[in-house]
CSV table of C-alpha atoms in Angstrom, one decimal:
chain,number,residue,atom,x,y,z
A,1,MET,CA,-1.8,149.1,-38.7
A,2,LYS,CA,-4.6,150.3,-36.5
A,3,GLN,CA,-7.1,147.8,-35.3
A,4,LEU,CA,-10.5,148.4,-33.8
A,5,TYR,CA,-12.0,146.2,-31.1
A,6,THR,CA,-15.5,145.9,-29.7
A,7,ILE,CA,-15.6,145.7,-26.0
A,8,PHE,CA,-18.4,143.7,-24.4
A,9,ILE,CA,-19.2,144.0,-20.7
A,10,VAL,CA,-21.5,141.4,-19.2
A,11,VAL,CA,-22.9,141.9,-15.8
A,12,LEU,CA,-24.7,138.8,-14.3
A,13,LEU,CA,-27.2,139.2,-11.6
A,14,VAL,CA,-26.4,136.0,-9.8
A,15,ASN,CA,-24.6,135.8,-6.4
A,16,PRO,CA,-24.4,139.6,-6.1
A,17,ILE,CA,-21.1,141.1,-4.9
A,18,PHE,CA,-22.8,142.6,-1.8
A,19,ALA,CA,-25.0,139.9,-0.2
A,20,SER,CA,-27.9,140.6,2.1
A,21,THR,CA,-27.4,140.9,5.8
A,22,ILE,CA,-27.1,137.6,7.7
A,23,SER,CA,-28.0,137.1,11.3
A,24,VAL,CA,-25.0,135.6,13.2
A,25,GLU,CA,-27.6,133.9,15.5
A,26,ASN,CA,-27.8,131.4,12.6
A,27,PHE,CA,-24.4,130.0,13.7
A,28,PRO,CA,-24.1,130.5,17.5
A,29,ASP,CA,-21.3,128.0,18.0
A,30,LEU,CA,-19.1,129.0,15.1
A,31,LYS,CA,-15.4,129.3,15.8
A,32,VAL,CA,-12.4,129.8,13.6
A,33,THR,CA,-9.0,128.2,14.5
A,34,ASP,CA,-6.0,130.2,13.2
A,35,ILE,CA,-2.7,128.7,12.1
A,36,ASN,CA,-1.3,129.1,15.6
A,37,GLY,CA,-4.0,126.9,17.1
A,38,VAL,CA,-5.9,129.8,18.7
A,39,HIS,CA,-9.7,129.3,18.7
A,40,HIS,CA,-11.7,132.4,17.8
A,41,LYS,CA,-15.3,132.1,18.9
A,42,ILE,CA,-17.4,134.5,16.7
A,43,ASN,CA,-20.3,135.1,19.1
A,44,SER,CA,-18.0,135.5,22.1
A,45,TYR,CA,-16.3,138.4,20.4
A,46,LEU,CA,-19.6,140.0,19.3
A,47,HIS,CA,-21.1,139.7,22.8
A,48,SER,CA,-18.0,141.3,24.3
A,49,GLY,CA,-18.5,144.3,22.1
A,50,LYS,CA,-15.9,143.5,19.4
A,51,SER,CA,-16.9,143.7,15.8
A,52,ILE,CA,-15.3,141.2,13.4
A,53,ILE,CA,-13.9,141.4,9.8
A,54,LEU,CA,-13.6,138.0,8.1
A,55,ASN,CA,-11.6,138.1,4.9
A,56,PHE,CA,-12.2,134.8,2.9
A,57,SER,CA,-9.4,134.6,0.4
A,58,SER,CA,-7.1,132.2,-1.4
A,59,THR,CA,-3.4,132.3,-2.1
A,60,TRP,CA,-4.0,132.0,-5.9
A,61,CYS,CA,-6.4,134.9,-6.0
A,62,ARG,CA,-4.8,138.0,-7.5
A,63,PRO,CA,-7.4,140.5,-6.2
A,64,CYS,CA,-7.0,138.9,-2.7
A,65,TRP,CA,-3.3,139.4,-2.9
A,66,ASN,CA,-3.7,143.0,-4.1
A,67,TYR,CA,-6.0,143.9,-1.2
A,68,GLN,CA,-3.8,142.1,1.3
A,69,ASN,CA,-0.9,144.2,0.2
A,70,SER,CA,-2.8,147.4,0.1
A,71,GLY,CA,-2.2,147.7,3.9
A,72,VAL,CA,-5.8,148.7,4.6
A,73,LEU,CA,-6.6,145.8,7.0
A,74,GLU,CA,-3.2,146.2,8.6
A,75,GLU,CA,-4.0,149.8,9.4
A,76,VAL,CA,-7.5,148.9,10.7
A,77,TRP,CA,-5.8,146.3,12.9
A,78,GLU,CA,-3.3,148.8,14.2
A,79,ASN,CA,-6.0,151.3,15.0
A,80,HIS,CA,-8.6,148.9,16.4
A,81,GLY,CA,-6.8,145.7,17.3
A,82,PRO,CA,-5.2,144.9,20.7
A,83,ASN,CA,-2.7,147.7,20.4
A,84,GLY,CA,-5.4,150.2,19.5
A,85,SER,CA,-8.9,150.6,20.7
A,86,ASN,CA,-9.3,146.8,20.9
A,87,ASP,CA,-12.9,146.8,19.5
A,88,VAL,CA,-12.3,144.9,16.2
A,89,VAL,CA,-11.1,141.4,15.4
A,90,ILE,CA,-9.7,140.7,11.9
A,91,ILE,CA,-9.2,137.2,10.6
A,92,MET,CA,-7.9,136.4,7.1
A,93,ILE,CA,-9.2,132.9,6.1
A,94,GLU,CA,-7.5,131.0,3.3
A,95,ALA,CA,-10.8,129.2,2.3
A,96,ASP,CA,-9.7,126.9,-0.5
A,97,GLN,CA,-9.7,123.5,1.2
A,98,ASN,CA,-7.2,122.1,-1.3
A,99,THR,CA,-4.5,124.7,-0.5
A,100,CYS,CA,-2.0,123.7,2.2
A,101,GLU,CA,-0.8,126.0,5.0
A,102,ASP,CA,2.7,126.4,3.4
A,103,CYS,CA,1.1,128.4,0.6
A,104,LEU,CA,0.6,131.2,3.1
A,105,TYR,CA,4.4,131.7,3.3
A,106,GLY,CA,5.4,131.4,-0.4
A,107,GLN,CA,5.7,128.9,-3.2
A,108,LYS,CA,8.2,126.6,-1.4
A,109,ASN,CA,6.4,123.5,-0.3
A,110,CYS,CA,3.1,125.0,-1.5
A,111,ASN,CA,0.9,122.3,-3.1
A,112,ASP,CA,-0.9,124.9,-5.3
A,113,PHE,CA,-0.1,128.4,-6.4
A,114,THR,CA,0.6,131.4,-4.2
A,115,TYR,CA,1.4,135.0,-5.0
A,116,GLY,CA,3.8,135.3,-2.1
A,117,ASN,CA,4.1,135.6,1.7
A,118,TRP,CA,0.7,136.4,3.2
A,119,SER,CA,1.9,136.9,6.8
A,120,SER,CA,0.1,139.6,8.6
A,121,SER,CA,-0.1,141.0,12.1
A,122,PHE,CA,-3.7,139.9,12.5
A,123,PRO,CA,-4.7,136.2,12.7
A,124,MET,CA,-4.8,133.9,9.7
A,125,SER,CA,-6.6,130.6,9.2
A,126,ASN,CA,-6.2,127.9,6.6
A,127,LEU,CA,-9.4,125.9,6.1
A,128,ASP,CA,-9.1,122.2,5.5
A,129,LYS,CA,-11.9,119.9,4.4
A,130,GLU,CA,-13.1,119.4,7.9
A,131,ASN,CA,-13.6,123.1,8.4
A,132,GLN,CA,-14.9,124.0,5.0
A,133,PHE,CA,-18.4,124.4,6.6
A,134,ILE,CA,-17.2,127.8,8.0
A,135,ALA,CA,-17.1,129.2,4.4
A,136,ASP,CA,-20.3,127.5,3.7
A,137,GLN,CA,-22.0,129.2,6.6
A,138,PHE,CA,-21.3,132.5,4.8
A,139,ASN,CA,-22.2,131.1,1.4
A,140,VAL,CA,-18.7,132.1,0.0
A,141,THR,CA,-18.7,131.6,-3.7
A,142,LYS,CA,-15.9,134.0,-4.7
A,143,TYR,CA,-12.6,135.4,-3.5
A,144,PRO,CA,-12.2,137.7,-1.8
A,145,SER,CA,-15.4,137.6,0.1
A,146,ILE,CA,-15.1,140.1,3.0
A,147,PHE,CA,-17.7,140.1,5.8
A,148,ALA,CA,-18.3,142.8,8.4
A,149,LEU,CA,-19.9,141.3,11.6
A,150,SER,CA,-21.5,144.0,13.8
A,151,ALA,CA,-21.2,143.7,17.5
A,152,LYS,CA,-24.1,146.2,17.8
A,153,ASN,CA,-26.8,144.3,15.9
A,154,LYS,CA,-25.2,140.8,15.7
A,155,THR,CA,-25.4,140.7,11.9
A,156,ALA,CA,-22.9,139.9,9.1
A,157,GLU,CA,-22.8,141.8,5.8
A,158,GLU,CA,-20.6,141.1,2.8
A,159,VAL,CA,-19.1,144.5,2.1
A,160,GLY,CA,-16.3,144.1,-0.4
A,161,GLN,CA,-12.9,145.7,-0.4
A,162,LEU,CA,-13.4,148.8,1.6
A,163,ASP,CA,-10.8,151.5,1.8
A,164,LEU,CA,-9.7,152.8,5.2
A,165,SER,CA,-12.3,155.5,5.4
A,166,GLY,CA,-15.0,152.9,4.6
A,167,TRP,CA,-13.9,150.7,7.5
A,168,GLU,CA,-13.6,153.6,9.9
A,169,SER,CA,-17.1,154.7,9.0
A,170,TRP,CA,-18.5,151.2,9.5
A,171,ILE,CA,-16.6,150.7,12.8
A,172,SER,CA,-18.0,154.0,14.2
A,173,THR,CA,-21.6,153.4,13.1
A,174,ASN,CA,-21.7,149.7,12.4
A,175,LYS,CA,-23.1,150.6,9.0
A,176,THR,CA,-21.3,150.3,5.7
A,177,VAL,CA,-21.3,153.8,4.2
A,178,LYS,CA,-18.5,153.6,1.6
A,179,ARG,CA,-17.6,150.8,-0.6
A,180,ILE,CA,-14.9,150.6,-3.3
A,181,ALA,CA,-15.3,148.6,-6.5
A,182,PRO,CA,-12.8,146.0,-7.5
A,183,LYS,CA,-9.9,147.5,-9.3
A,184,ILE,CA,-10.2,147.2,-13.0
A,185,ASN,CA,-7.0,146.9,-15.0
A,186,LYS,CA,-6.7,149.3,-17.9
A,187,LEU,CA,-6.5,146.4,-20.3
A,188,SER,CA,-9.7,144.7,-19.0
A,189,THR,CA,-12.5,144.1,-21.5
A,190,SER,CA,-15.1,142.0,-19.8
A,191,PHE,CA,-16.4,140.2,-16.7
A,192,VAL,CA,-16.0,136.5,-16.7
A,193,SER,CA,-19.1,134.5,-17.4
A,194,LYS,CA,-20.0,134.2,-13.7
A,195,VAL,CA,-19.4,136.9,-11.2
A,196,GLU,CA,-18.1,134.6,-8.5
A,197,THR,CA,-15.6,132.8,-10.8
A,198,LEU,CA,-12.7,135.1,-10.9
A,199,ASN,CA,-12.9,136.5,-7.4
A,200,GLN,CA,-14.1,139.9,-8.5
A,201,GLU,CA,-11.1,140.2,-10.8
A,202,ILE,CA,-12.1,141.3,-14.3
A,203,ILE,CA,-10.5,139.1,-17.0
A,204,LYS,CA,-8.5,141.2,-19.4
A,205,SER,CA,-10.3,139.9,-22.5
A,206,ALA,CA,-13.7,139.3,-24.0
A,207,PHE,CA,-12.4,135.8,-24.8
A,208,ASP,CA,-13.3,135.9,-28.5
A,209,GLN,CA,-11.6,139.3,-28.8
A,210,GLU,CA,-7.9,139.6,-28.2
A,211,GLN,CA,-7.3,143.0,-26.6
A,212,ILE,CA,-3.7,144.0,-26.0
A,213,LYS,CA,-1.4,146.9,-26.9
A,214,THR,CA,1.9,147.6,-28.6
A,215,ASN,CA,4.5,144.8,-28.9
A,216,LEU,CA,2.5,141.7,-27.9
A,217,LEU,CA,-0.1,142.5,-30.6
A,218,GLU,CA,2.5,142.4,-33.3
A,219,ILE,CA,3.8,138.9,-32.2
A,220,ASP,CA,2.8,135.8,-34.1
A,221,TRP,CA,1.5,133.6,-31.3
A,222,GLN,CA,0.6,130.1,-32.3
A,223,VAL,CA,-1.8,128.3,-29.9
A,224,PHE,CA,-2.9,124.9,-31.2
A,225,PRO,CA,-4.9,122.8,-31.4
A,226,ASN,CA,-8.0,124.5,-30.1
A,227,PRO,CA,-10.2,122.6,-29.1
A,228,CYS,CA,-7.5,120.4,-27.7
A,229,LEU,CA,-7.5,116.7,-26.9
A,230,ASP,CA,-4.2,115.6,-25.3
A,231,GLN,CA,-2.0,118.7,-25.3
A,232,LEU,CA,-1.9,122.4,-25.9
A,233,ASN,CA,1.0,124.0,-27.7
A,234,ILE,CA,2.0,127.6,-27.4
A,235,LYS,CA,4.7,128.8,-29.8
A,236,CYS,CA,6.4,132.1,-30.3
A,237,ASP,CA,8.9,132.8,-33.1
A,238,SER,CA,9.3,136.5,-32.5
A,239,ASP,CA,11.8,138.5,-30.6
A,240,ILE,CA,10.6,139.5,-27.1
A,241,ASN,CA,12.7,141.8,-25.0
A,242,ALA,CA,11.1,141.1,-21.6
A,243,PRO,CA,10.1,138.0,-19.5
A,244,VAL,CA,6.8,136.4,-20.5
A,245,GLU,CA,4.4,134.6,-18.2
A,246,VAL,CA,2.2,132.0,-19.8
A,247,SER,CA,-0.6,130.6,-17.6
A,248,LEU,CA,-3.7,128.5,-18.1
A,249,HIS,CA,-6.7,129.1,-15.8
A,250,LYS,CA,-10.0,127.4,-15.1
A,251,MET,CA,-13.1,129.5,-15.6
A,252,ASN,CA,-13.2,130.2,-11.9
A,253,GLY,CA,-9.9,131.9,-12.2
A,254,ARG,CA,-7.8,129.2,-10.6
A,255,MET,CA,-4.4,128.7,-12.2
A,256,VAL,CA,-3.6,125.2,-13.4
A,257,TYR,CA,-0.4,125.8,-15.3
A,258,ARG,CA,2.2,128.6,-15.2
A,259,ARG,CA,5.5,129.1,-17.0
A,260,VAL,CA,7.7,132.1,-17.0
A,261,PHE,CA,10.2,132.5,-19.8
A,262,LYS,CA,13.2,134.9,-20.2
A,263,ALA,CA,14.2,133.5,-23.5
A,264,ARG,CA,13.2,135.5,-26.6
A,265,PHE,CA,11.8,132.5,-28.4
A,266,PHE,CA,10.0,129.5,-27.0
A,267,ASP,CA,7.8,126.5,-27.8
A,268,ILE,CA,5.9,125.0,-24.8
A,269,THR,CA,3.3,122.3,-24.3
A,270,PHE,CA,0.7,121.9,-21.6
A,271,ASP,CA,-0.5,118.4,-20.8
A,272,MET,CA,-4.3,118.6,-21.0
A,273,THR,CA,-4.8,115.0,-19.9
A,274,ARG,CA,-4.1,116.0,-16.3
A,275,ILE,CA,-7.0,118.4,-16.1
A,276,PRO,CA,-10.8,117.9,-16.5
A,277,LYS,CA,-12.4,118.6,-19.9
A,278,GLY,CA,-14.2,122.0,-20.3
A,279,PRO,CA,-13.4,125.6,-21.0
A,280,TYR,CA,-10.3,127.4,-19.8
A,281,PHE,CA,-8.6,130.6,-20.6
A,282,LEU,CA,-4.9,131.1,-21.6
A,283,ARG,CA,-3.1,134.2,-20.5
A,284,ILE,CA,0.1,135.5,-22.0
A,285,ARG,CA,1.5,138.5,-20.2
A,286,SER,CA,4.6,140.6,-20.5
A,287,GLU,CA,5.0,143.7,-18.3
A,288,ASP,CA,1.8,145.7,-18.7
A,289,GLU,CA,0.6,144.0,-21.8
A,290,MET,CA,-1.6,140.9,-22.0
A,291,ILE,CA,-3.3,138.5,-24.4
A,292,THR,CA,-6.1,136.1,-23.3
A,293,LYS,CA,-7.6,133.4,-25.4
A,294,LYS,CA,-10.4,130.9,-24.7
A,295,ILE,CA,-9.3,127.3,-24.7
A,296,LEU,CA,-11.6,124.2,-24.9
A,297,ASN,CA,-10.3,120.9,-23.5
A,298,ILE,CA,-12.4,118.1,-25.1
A,299,ARG,CA,-10.4,115.0,-24.0
């Protein structure tokens, strides 16, 4: 049976993706310490003629992971780092103060969630509570937030996820001339209610609309109760031929629960007493198909 869906796209004009230019003179003594204990003094680099790329990310952020694995910044580092023209410094900053350093290397010993091993040839830093002011200096409200700091005019500009040609143009002119928009999955149907909340990732649903394709649409998913008080139950009595990931997320995109099932039938329960009350979204994914549903915790 064919079903029609209305797609709503909401664009909020708060905390724009590309912020206005910031003068680095506002924070003359700012330094970033990487995971090897090396101190990177921002103004020292700029006054020596080196421009800087600061990539504020988090290990639980899918768009951050996708961009990290695109190889764009690795190639910029190869061309312009110490083994190249040596005129650019790149620092990836894990900016969630609640995420431990182990999360940069995989899920083992990670106190939160990570998509994998974030190791790179350029420096990485893991901000703790004492160093959270570094992200605050740049007014970071979403991940990834990528800033280009110009050695020519001593300014910082949030530029987004540039492709290689965009970075090469900026490096040669110290002007951002080409930006790329966040990648939109083909199943996406709306922006989350605040632009900064899902780290430029477009949630694959309009919440009140369930937008998926083929097999998942035909499955009888039971999600109850909703609103929920103590627990949330997710039940599937249908035959599924592929692994299914079930995850619960805050409205800022942060994952709070995640289960992966290889069984064809399952019945699971999330303990809602462990998380604050408020809205969440449930995501059920199998291969390239997805269901998302708005959940309200009222405990």
